[in-house]
XYZ file of C-alpha atoms in Angstrom:
522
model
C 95.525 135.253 92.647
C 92.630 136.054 90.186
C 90.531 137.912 92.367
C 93.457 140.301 93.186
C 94.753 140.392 89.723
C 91.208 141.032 87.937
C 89.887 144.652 90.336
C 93.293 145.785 89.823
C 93.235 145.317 86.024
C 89.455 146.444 86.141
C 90.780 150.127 88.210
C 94.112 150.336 85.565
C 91.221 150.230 82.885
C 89.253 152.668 84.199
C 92.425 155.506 84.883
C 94.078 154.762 82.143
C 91.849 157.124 79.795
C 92.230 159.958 82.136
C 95.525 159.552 81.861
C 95.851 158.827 78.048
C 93.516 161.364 76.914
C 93.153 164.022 79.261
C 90.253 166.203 80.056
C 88.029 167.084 77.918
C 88.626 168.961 74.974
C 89.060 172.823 74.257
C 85.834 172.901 72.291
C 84.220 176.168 73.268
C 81.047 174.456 74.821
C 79.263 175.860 77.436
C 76.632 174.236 79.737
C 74.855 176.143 82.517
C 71.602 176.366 84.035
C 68.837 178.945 84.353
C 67.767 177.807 87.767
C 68.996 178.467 91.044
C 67.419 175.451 93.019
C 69.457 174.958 95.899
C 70.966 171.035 96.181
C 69.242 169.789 92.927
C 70.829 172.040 90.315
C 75.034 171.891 90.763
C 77.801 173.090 88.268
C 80.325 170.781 88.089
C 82.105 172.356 84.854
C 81.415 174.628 82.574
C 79.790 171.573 80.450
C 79.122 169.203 83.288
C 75.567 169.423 85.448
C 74.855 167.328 88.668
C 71.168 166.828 89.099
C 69.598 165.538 92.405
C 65.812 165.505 92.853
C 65.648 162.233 95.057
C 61.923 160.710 94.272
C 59.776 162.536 92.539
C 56.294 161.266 91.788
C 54.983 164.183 89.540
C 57.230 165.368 86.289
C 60.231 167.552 87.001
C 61.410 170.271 84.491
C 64.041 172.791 84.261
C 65.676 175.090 81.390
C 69.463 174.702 80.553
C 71.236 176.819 78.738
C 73.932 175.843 75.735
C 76.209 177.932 73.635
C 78.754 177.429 71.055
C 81.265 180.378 71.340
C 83.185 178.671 68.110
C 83.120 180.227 64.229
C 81.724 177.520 62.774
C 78.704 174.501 62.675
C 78.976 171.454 65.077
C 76.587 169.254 67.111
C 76.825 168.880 70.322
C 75.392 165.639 72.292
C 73.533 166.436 75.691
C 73.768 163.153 78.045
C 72.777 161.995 81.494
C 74.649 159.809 82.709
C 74.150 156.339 84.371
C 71.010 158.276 85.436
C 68.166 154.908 85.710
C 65.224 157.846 84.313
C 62.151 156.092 82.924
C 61.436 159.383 80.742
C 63.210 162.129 79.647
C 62.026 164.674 77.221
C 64.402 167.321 75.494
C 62.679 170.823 74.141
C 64.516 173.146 71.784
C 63.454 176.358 71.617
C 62.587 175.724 68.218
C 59.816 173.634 69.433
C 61.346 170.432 68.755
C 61.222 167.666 71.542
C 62.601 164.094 71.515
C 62.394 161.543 74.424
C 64.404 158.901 75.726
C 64.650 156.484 78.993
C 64.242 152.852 79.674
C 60.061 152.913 79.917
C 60.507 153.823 75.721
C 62.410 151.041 73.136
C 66.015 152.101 73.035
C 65.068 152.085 68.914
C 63.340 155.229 69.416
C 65.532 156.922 71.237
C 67.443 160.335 69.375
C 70.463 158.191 69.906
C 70.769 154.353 70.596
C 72.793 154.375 73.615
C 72.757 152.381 76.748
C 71.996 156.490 78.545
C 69.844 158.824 76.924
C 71.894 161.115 74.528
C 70.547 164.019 72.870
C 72.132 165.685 69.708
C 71.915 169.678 69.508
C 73.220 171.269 66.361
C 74.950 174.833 66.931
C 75.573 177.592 64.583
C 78.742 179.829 64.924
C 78.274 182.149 68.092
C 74.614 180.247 69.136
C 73.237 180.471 72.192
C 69.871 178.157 73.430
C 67.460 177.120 75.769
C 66.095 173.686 76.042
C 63.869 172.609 78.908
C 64.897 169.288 80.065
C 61.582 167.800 81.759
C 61.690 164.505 83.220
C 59.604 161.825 84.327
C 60.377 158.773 86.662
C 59.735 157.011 89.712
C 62.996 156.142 90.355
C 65.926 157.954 92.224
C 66.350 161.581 89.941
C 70.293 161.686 89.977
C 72.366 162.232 87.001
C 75.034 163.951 85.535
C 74.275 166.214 82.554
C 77.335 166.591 80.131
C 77.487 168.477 76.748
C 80.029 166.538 75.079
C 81.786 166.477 71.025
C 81.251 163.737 68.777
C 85.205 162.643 69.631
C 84.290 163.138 73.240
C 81.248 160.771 72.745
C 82.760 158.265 71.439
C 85.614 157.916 73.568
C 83.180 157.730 76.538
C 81.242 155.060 74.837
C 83.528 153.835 74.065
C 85.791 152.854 77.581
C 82.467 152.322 79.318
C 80.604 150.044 77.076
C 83.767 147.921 77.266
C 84.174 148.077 80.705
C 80.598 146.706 81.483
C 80.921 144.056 78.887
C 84.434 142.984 80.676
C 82.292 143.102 83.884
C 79.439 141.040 81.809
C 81.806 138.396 80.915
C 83.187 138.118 84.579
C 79.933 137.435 85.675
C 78.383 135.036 82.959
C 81.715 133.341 83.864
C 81.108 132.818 87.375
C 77.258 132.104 86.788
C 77.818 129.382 84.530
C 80.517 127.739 87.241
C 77.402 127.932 89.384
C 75.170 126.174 87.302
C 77.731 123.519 86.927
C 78.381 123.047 90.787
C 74.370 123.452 91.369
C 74.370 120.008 88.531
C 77.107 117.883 90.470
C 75.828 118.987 93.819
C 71.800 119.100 93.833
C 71.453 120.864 96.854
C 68.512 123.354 97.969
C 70.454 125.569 98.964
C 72.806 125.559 95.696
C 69.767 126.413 93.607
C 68.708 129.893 96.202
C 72.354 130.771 95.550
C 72.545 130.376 91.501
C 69.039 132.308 91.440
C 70.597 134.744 93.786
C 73.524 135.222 91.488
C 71.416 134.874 88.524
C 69.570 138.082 89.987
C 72.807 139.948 90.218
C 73.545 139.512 86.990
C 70.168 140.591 85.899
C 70.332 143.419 87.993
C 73.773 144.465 85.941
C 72.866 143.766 82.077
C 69.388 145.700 82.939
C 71.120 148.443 84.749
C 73.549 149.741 82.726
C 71.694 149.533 79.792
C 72.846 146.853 77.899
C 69.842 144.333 77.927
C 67.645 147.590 76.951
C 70.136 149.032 74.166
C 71.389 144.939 72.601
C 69.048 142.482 74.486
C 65.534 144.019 73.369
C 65.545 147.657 71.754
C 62.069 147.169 71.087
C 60.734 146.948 74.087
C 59.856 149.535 76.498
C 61.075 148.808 80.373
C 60.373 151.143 83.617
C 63.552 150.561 85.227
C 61.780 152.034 88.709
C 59.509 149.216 88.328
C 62.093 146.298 87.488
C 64.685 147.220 90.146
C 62.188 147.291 93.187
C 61.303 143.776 91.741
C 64.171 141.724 90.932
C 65.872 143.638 94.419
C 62.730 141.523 96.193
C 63.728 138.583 94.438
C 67.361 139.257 95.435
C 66.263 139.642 99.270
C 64.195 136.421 98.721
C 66.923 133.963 96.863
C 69.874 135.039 99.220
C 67.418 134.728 102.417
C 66.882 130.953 101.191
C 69.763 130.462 100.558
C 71.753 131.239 103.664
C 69.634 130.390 105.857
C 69.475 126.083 104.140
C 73.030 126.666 103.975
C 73.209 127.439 108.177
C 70.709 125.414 109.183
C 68.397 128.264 110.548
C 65.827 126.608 111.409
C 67.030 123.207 112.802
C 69.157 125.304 115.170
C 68.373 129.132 114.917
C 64.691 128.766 115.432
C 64.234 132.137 116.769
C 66.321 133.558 114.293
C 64.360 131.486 110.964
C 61.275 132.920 112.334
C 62.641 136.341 111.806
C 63.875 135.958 108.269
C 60.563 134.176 107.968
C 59.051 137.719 109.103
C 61.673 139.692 106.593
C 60.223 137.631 103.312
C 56.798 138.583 104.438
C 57.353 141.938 104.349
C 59.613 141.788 101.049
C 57.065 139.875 99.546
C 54.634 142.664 100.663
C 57.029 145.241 98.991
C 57.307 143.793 95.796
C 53.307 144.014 95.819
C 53.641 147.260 96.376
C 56.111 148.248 93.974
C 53.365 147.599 91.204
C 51.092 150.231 92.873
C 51.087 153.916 93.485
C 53.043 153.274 97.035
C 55.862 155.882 97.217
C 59.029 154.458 95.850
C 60.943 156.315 98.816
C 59.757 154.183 100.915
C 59.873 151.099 98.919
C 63.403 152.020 98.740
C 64.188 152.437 102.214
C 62.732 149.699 103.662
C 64.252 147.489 100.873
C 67.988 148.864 102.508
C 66.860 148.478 106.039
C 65.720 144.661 105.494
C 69.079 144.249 103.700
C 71.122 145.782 106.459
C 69.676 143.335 109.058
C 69.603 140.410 107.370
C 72.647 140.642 106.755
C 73.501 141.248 110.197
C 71.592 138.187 111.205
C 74.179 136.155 108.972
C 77.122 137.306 110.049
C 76.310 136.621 113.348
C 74.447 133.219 112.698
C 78.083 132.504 110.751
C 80.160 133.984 113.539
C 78.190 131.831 116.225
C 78.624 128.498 114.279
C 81.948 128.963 114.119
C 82.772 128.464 117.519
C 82.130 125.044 117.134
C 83.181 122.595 115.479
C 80.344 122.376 112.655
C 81.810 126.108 111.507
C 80.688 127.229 108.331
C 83.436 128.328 105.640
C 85.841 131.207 106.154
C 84.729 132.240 103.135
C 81.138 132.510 103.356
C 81.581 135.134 106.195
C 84.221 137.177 103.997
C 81.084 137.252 101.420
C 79.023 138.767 103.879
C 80.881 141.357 104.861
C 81.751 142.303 100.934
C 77.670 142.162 100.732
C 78.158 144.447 103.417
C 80.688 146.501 103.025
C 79.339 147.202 98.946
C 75.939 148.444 100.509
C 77.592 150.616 102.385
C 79.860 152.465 100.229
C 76.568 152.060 97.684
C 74.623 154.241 100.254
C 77.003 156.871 101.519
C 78.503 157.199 97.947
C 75.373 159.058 97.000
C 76.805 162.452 98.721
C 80.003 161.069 99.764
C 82.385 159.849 96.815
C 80.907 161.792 93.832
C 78.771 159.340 91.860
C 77.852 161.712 89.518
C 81.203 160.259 88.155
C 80.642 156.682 86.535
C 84.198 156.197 87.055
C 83.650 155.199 90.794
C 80.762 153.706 90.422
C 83.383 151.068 88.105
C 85.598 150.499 90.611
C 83.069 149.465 93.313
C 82.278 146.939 90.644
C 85.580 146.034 90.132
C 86.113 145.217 93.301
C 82.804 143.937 94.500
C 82.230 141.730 91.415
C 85.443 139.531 91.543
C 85.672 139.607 95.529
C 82.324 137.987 95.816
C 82.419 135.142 92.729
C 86.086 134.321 94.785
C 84.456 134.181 98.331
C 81.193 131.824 97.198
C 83.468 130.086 94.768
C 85.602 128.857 98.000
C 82.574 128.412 100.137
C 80.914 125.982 97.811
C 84.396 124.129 97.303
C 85.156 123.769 100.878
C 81.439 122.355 101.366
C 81.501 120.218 98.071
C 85.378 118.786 99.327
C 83.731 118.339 103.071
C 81.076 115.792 101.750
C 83.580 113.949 99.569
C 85.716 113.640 101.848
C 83.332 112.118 104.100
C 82.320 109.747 101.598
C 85.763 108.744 100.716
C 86.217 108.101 104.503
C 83.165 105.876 104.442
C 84.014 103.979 101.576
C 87.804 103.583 103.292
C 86.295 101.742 106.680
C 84.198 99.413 104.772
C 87.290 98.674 102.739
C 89.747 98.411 106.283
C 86.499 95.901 107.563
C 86.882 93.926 104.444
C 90.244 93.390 105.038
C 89.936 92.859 108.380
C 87.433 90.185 107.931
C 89.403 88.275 104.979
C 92.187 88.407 107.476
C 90.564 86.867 110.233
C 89.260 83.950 107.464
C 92.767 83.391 106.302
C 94.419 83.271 109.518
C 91.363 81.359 111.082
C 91.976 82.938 114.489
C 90.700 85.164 116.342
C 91.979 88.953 115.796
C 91.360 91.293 118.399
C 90.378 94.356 116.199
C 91.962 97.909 117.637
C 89.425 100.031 118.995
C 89.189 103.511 118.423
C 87.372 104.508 121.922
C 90.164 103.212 123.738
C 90.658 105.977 126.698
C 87.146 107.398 125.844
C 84.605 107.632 128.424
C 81.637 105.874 127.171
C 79.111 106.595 129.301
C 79.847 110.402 129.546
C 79.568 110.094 125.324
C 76.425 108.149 125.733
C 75.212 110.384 128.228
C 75.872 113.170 125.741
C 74.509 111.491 122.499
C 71.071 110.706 124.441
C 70.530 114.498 125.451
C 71.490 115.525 121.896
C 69.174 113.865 120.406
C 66.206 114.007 123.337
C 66.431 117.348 124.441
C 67.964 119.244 121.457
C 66.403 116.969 118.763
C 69.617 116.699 116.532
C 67.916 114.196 114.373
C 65.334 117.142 112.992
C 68.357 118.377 110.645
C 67.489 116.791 107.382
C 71.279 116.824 106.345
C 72.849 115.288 109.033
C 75.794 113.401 109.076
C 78.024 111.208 110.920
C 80.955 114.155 111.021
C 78.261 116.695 112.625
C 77.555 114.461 115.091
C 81.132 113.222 115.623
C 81.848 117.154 116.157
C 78.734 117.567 118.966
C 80.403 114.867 120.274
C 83.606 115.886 120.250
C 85.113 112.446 118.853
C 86.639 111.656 115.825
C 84.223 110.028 112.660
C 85.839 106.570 113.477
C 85.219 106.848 117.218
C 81.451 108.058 116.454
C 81.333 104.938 113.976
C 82.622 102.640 116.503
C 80.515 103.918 119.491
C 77.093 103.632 117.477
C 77.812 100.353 115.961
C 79.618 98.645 118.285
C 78.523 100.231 121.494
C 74.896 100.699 120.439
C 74.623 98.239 118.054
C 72.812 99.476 115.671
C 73.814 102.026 112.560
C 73.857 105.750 111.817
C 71.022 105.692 109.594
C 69.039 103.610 111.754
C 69.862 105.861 114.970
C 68.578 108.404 112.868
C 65.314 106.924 111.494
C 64.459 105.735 115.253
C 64.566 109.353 116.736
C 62.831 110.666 113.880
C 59.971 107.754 114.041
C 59.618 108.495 118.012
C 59.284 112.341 117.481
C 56.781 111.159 114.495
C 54.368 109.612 116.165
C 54.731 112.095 118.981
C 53.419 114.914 116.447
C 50.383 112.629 114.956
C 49.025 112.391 118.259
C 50.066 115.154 119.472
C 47.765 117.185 116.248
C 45.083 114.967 114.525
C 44.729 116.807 111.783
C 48.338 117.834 110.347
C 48.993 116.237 107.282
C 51.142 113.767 107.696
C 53.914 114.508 104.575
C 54.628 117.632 106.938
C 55.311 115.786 109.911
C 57.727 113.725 107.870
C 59.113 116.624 106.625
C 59.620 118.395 109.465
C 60.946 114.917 111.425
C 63.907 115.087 108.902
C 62.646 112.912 106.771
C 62.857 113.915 102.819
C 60.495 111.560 101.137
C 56.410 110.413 102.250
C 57.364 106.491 101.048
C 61.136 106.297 102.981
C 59.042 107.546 105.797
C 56.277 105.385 105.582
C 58.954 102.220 104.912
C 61.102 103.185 108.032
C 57.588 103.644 110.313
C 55.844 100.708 109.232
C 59.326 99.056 110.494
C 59.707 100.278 113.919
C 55.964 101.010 114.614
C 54.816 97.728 112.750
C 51.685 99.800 111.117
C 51.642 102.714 108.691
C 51.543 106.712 110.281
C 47.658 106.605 109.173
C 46.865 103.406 111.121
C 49.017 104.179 114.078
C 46.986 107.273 114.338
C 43.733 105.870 113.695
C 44.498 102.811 116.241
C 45.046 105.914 118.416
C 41.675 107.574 118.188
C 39.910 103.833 118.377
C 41.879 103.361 121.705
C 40.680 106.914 122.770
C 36.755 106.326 122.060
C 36.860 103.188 123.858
């Protein structure tokens, strides 16, 4: 019920000033430009100005012109908004300049804002020409408004408490993160709170409030920091989905891809500190994103037609991963982001969506694994019982069996080529209800069948696969360390794997090798 009630109160927010207020005042201010350049100049008022110059890697500059058609003195403020510029330098034709953008401290800006704003003061009847030249490396798209002092505020106003709204949202659902990552230490826990933490970086950095009340002393190219942390993003989320899945115990072909994709991010964020053309950075950065995700939703959409199916709602996050990039792409010509208003509402309805979906996903896991326990801690309980039972009664009690109309040997049959010929064991994290699904039994019947049947335990089933496939891989390569054969045999400790192969093998992995290599030279 949150995550529907919070977008919707998010979009009221955002229409409700429209509504409220209006358009802009009747002030007689005019904005227009001097240039006629063709898809990178566009009126959208008589005070509003689209720019779009894409990437540029040398300075841009154009005049604009401003008049005040009023009787009397007033300043006028000249902003671009949401516009990401690492420089932008505002002439008078008076000679004086002033500069703003994130690569200078918000202190030294004309105005301390989180976007550049510019104040102009206008006599009665003035007419000027400033040249607006700007410098950046990242995307040049912005809307230019010439906007009052009520105007200004207002605007500041409704957006600055917008993002913090968004802020808290966020610091909410990253600090829920860091208390699920402390009760449930899993790898794959910690990829997703830095993936999340990298969101949320991403947000207080982008719209301006870590430069304007974080650090206003401190200069940051926001062309430089996005093409970073967006690598780090690609990275974390990567890691993250693909320990949650189990990529590489069953996916092989599919980890050795992503494997390939965090190569070549890596290789970008490199790049991103050189001259390389940010275009490109930029693309490829999308077209990595696109197909990883892709790779996801069908790794997700595969599992689930098993029984080891991953969360419902991990595969609704994906596609609101997806479906955000999307509208975040097309919305460039499409839906009129010039206008920070719908810009908002993907937010609003990105923001909450997502922190709902993961929020279930990692409670439906978390639930999964206590349940299991619980059930654990129930038989040994029930045999307990039974066994105080059978002392008290001091006959013989013929216990129920749970494989009763089970066919043993086709189960058997099964277990033996799941874990010869598909290596099951290799999954570090396996449990007794993943294999009770491949089997297609119930936990008690998998229980029964491997103690009673096989005599033997879970764990030690396990650790006897894993010790076999061990010493397969020492002889199989002399000189592979031997914490990464233990490692890769599902084992997650050198000393519980040395412990459980000095016990089946009778000798340590280093002497059963070397015995090996005596046995060879003689």
């Amino acid at each position: 019920m949150k995550a529907v009630f919070l977008p919707v109160f998010f979009i009221f927010q955002l229409l409700i000033p429209s509504l409220v207020f209006g358009q802009k005042s009747d002030f007689p201010l005019v904005l227009s430009s001097l240039q006629n350049a063709k898809g990178q100049l566009e009126s959208l008022s008589p005070r509003s100005i689209e720019i779009h110059y894409g990437f540029q890697k040398e300075k841009i500059s154009f005049p604009l012109n401003v008049k005040n058609d009023r009787n009397d003195s007033n300043i006028a403020y000249l902003i671009f908004l949401w516009s990401h510029l690492d420089e932008v330098e505002v002439c008078l034709s008076n000679g004086n300049c002033s500069k703003a953008g994130y690569s200078h401290p918000v202190s030294s800006w004309p105005i301390a804002q989180i976007f550049p704003v510019f104040p102009i003061q206008l006599e009665p009847g003035q007419e000027i020409t400033i040249q607006v030249t700007i410098r950046s490396r990242n995307f040049i798209s912005s809307e230019i408004q010439l906007l009052t002092t009520e105007e200004l505020f207002y605007l500041i106003s409704w957006q600055t408490g917008l993002v913090f709204g968004f802020l808290v949202l966020i610091s909410a659902f990253v600090v829920r993160l860091i208390y699920l990552t402390l009760i449930y230490p899993k790898e794959w826990m910690f990829f997703n709170l830095l993936f999340h933490a990298c969101i949320t970086l991403i947000f207080v950095i982008g719209t301006g409030l870590g430069s304007c009340y974080l650090f206003p002393n401190w200069g940051l190219s926001l062309s430089l920091f996005k093409k970073v942390i967006i690598g780090i993003l690609i990275l974390s989320g990567t890691e993250w989905l693909s320990r949650f899945l189990q990529t590489k115990e069953k996916f092989l072909i599919f980890h050795q891809t992503l494997n390939l994709f965090k190569g070549v991010t890596l290789l970008l964020i490199v790049l991103s500190f050189t001259d390389f053309p940010r275009y490109y950075i930029s693309i490829s950065y999308t077209v990595i994103y696109f197909l990883l995700t892709f790779i996801f939703i069908g790794i997700a959409i595969s599992k689930s037609k098993d029984q080891l199916k991953p969360s419902p709602w991990l595969l609704l996050s994906l596609l609101c991963l997806l479906f955000f990039e999307i509208l975040n792409i097309f919305s460039y010509r499409s839906f009129d982001t010039h206008d920070s208003k719908i810009y908002m509402i993907f937010l609003a309805v990105f923001l909450p969506a997502n922190a709902f979906f993961v929020s279930k996903t990692i409670k439906d896991q978390i639930k999964e694994v206590l349940a299991e326990d619980t059930l654990s801690k129930n038989d040994i309980s029930r045999l307990k019982n039974d066994l105080n039972q059978h002392l008290i009664q001091s006959t013989t009690v013929v216990k129920k069996s749970y494989l009763t109309g089970v066919d043993t040997d086709k189960v058997l049959s099964k277990l033996k080529s799941l874990m010869s010929d598909e290596k099951l064991f290799l999954e570090e994290e396996l449990r007794l209800a993943d294999l009770a699904a491949h089997l297609s039994l119930s936990v008690h019947q998998t229980s029964e069948l491997i103690n009673q049947v096989l005599n033997t335990s879970f764990s030690d089933l396990l650790k006897f696969y894993r010790i076999e496939e061990a010493k397969r891989m020492l002889l199989e390569d002399q000189n592979k360390n031997i914490l990464d054969i233990a490692l890769e045999c599902g084992f997650q400790s050198k000393s519980v794997f040395n412990d459980s192969f000095k016990k089946y093998a009778l000798q340590t992995p280093a002497e059963y090798r070397k015995a090996f290599k005596t046995k060879t030279l003689v």
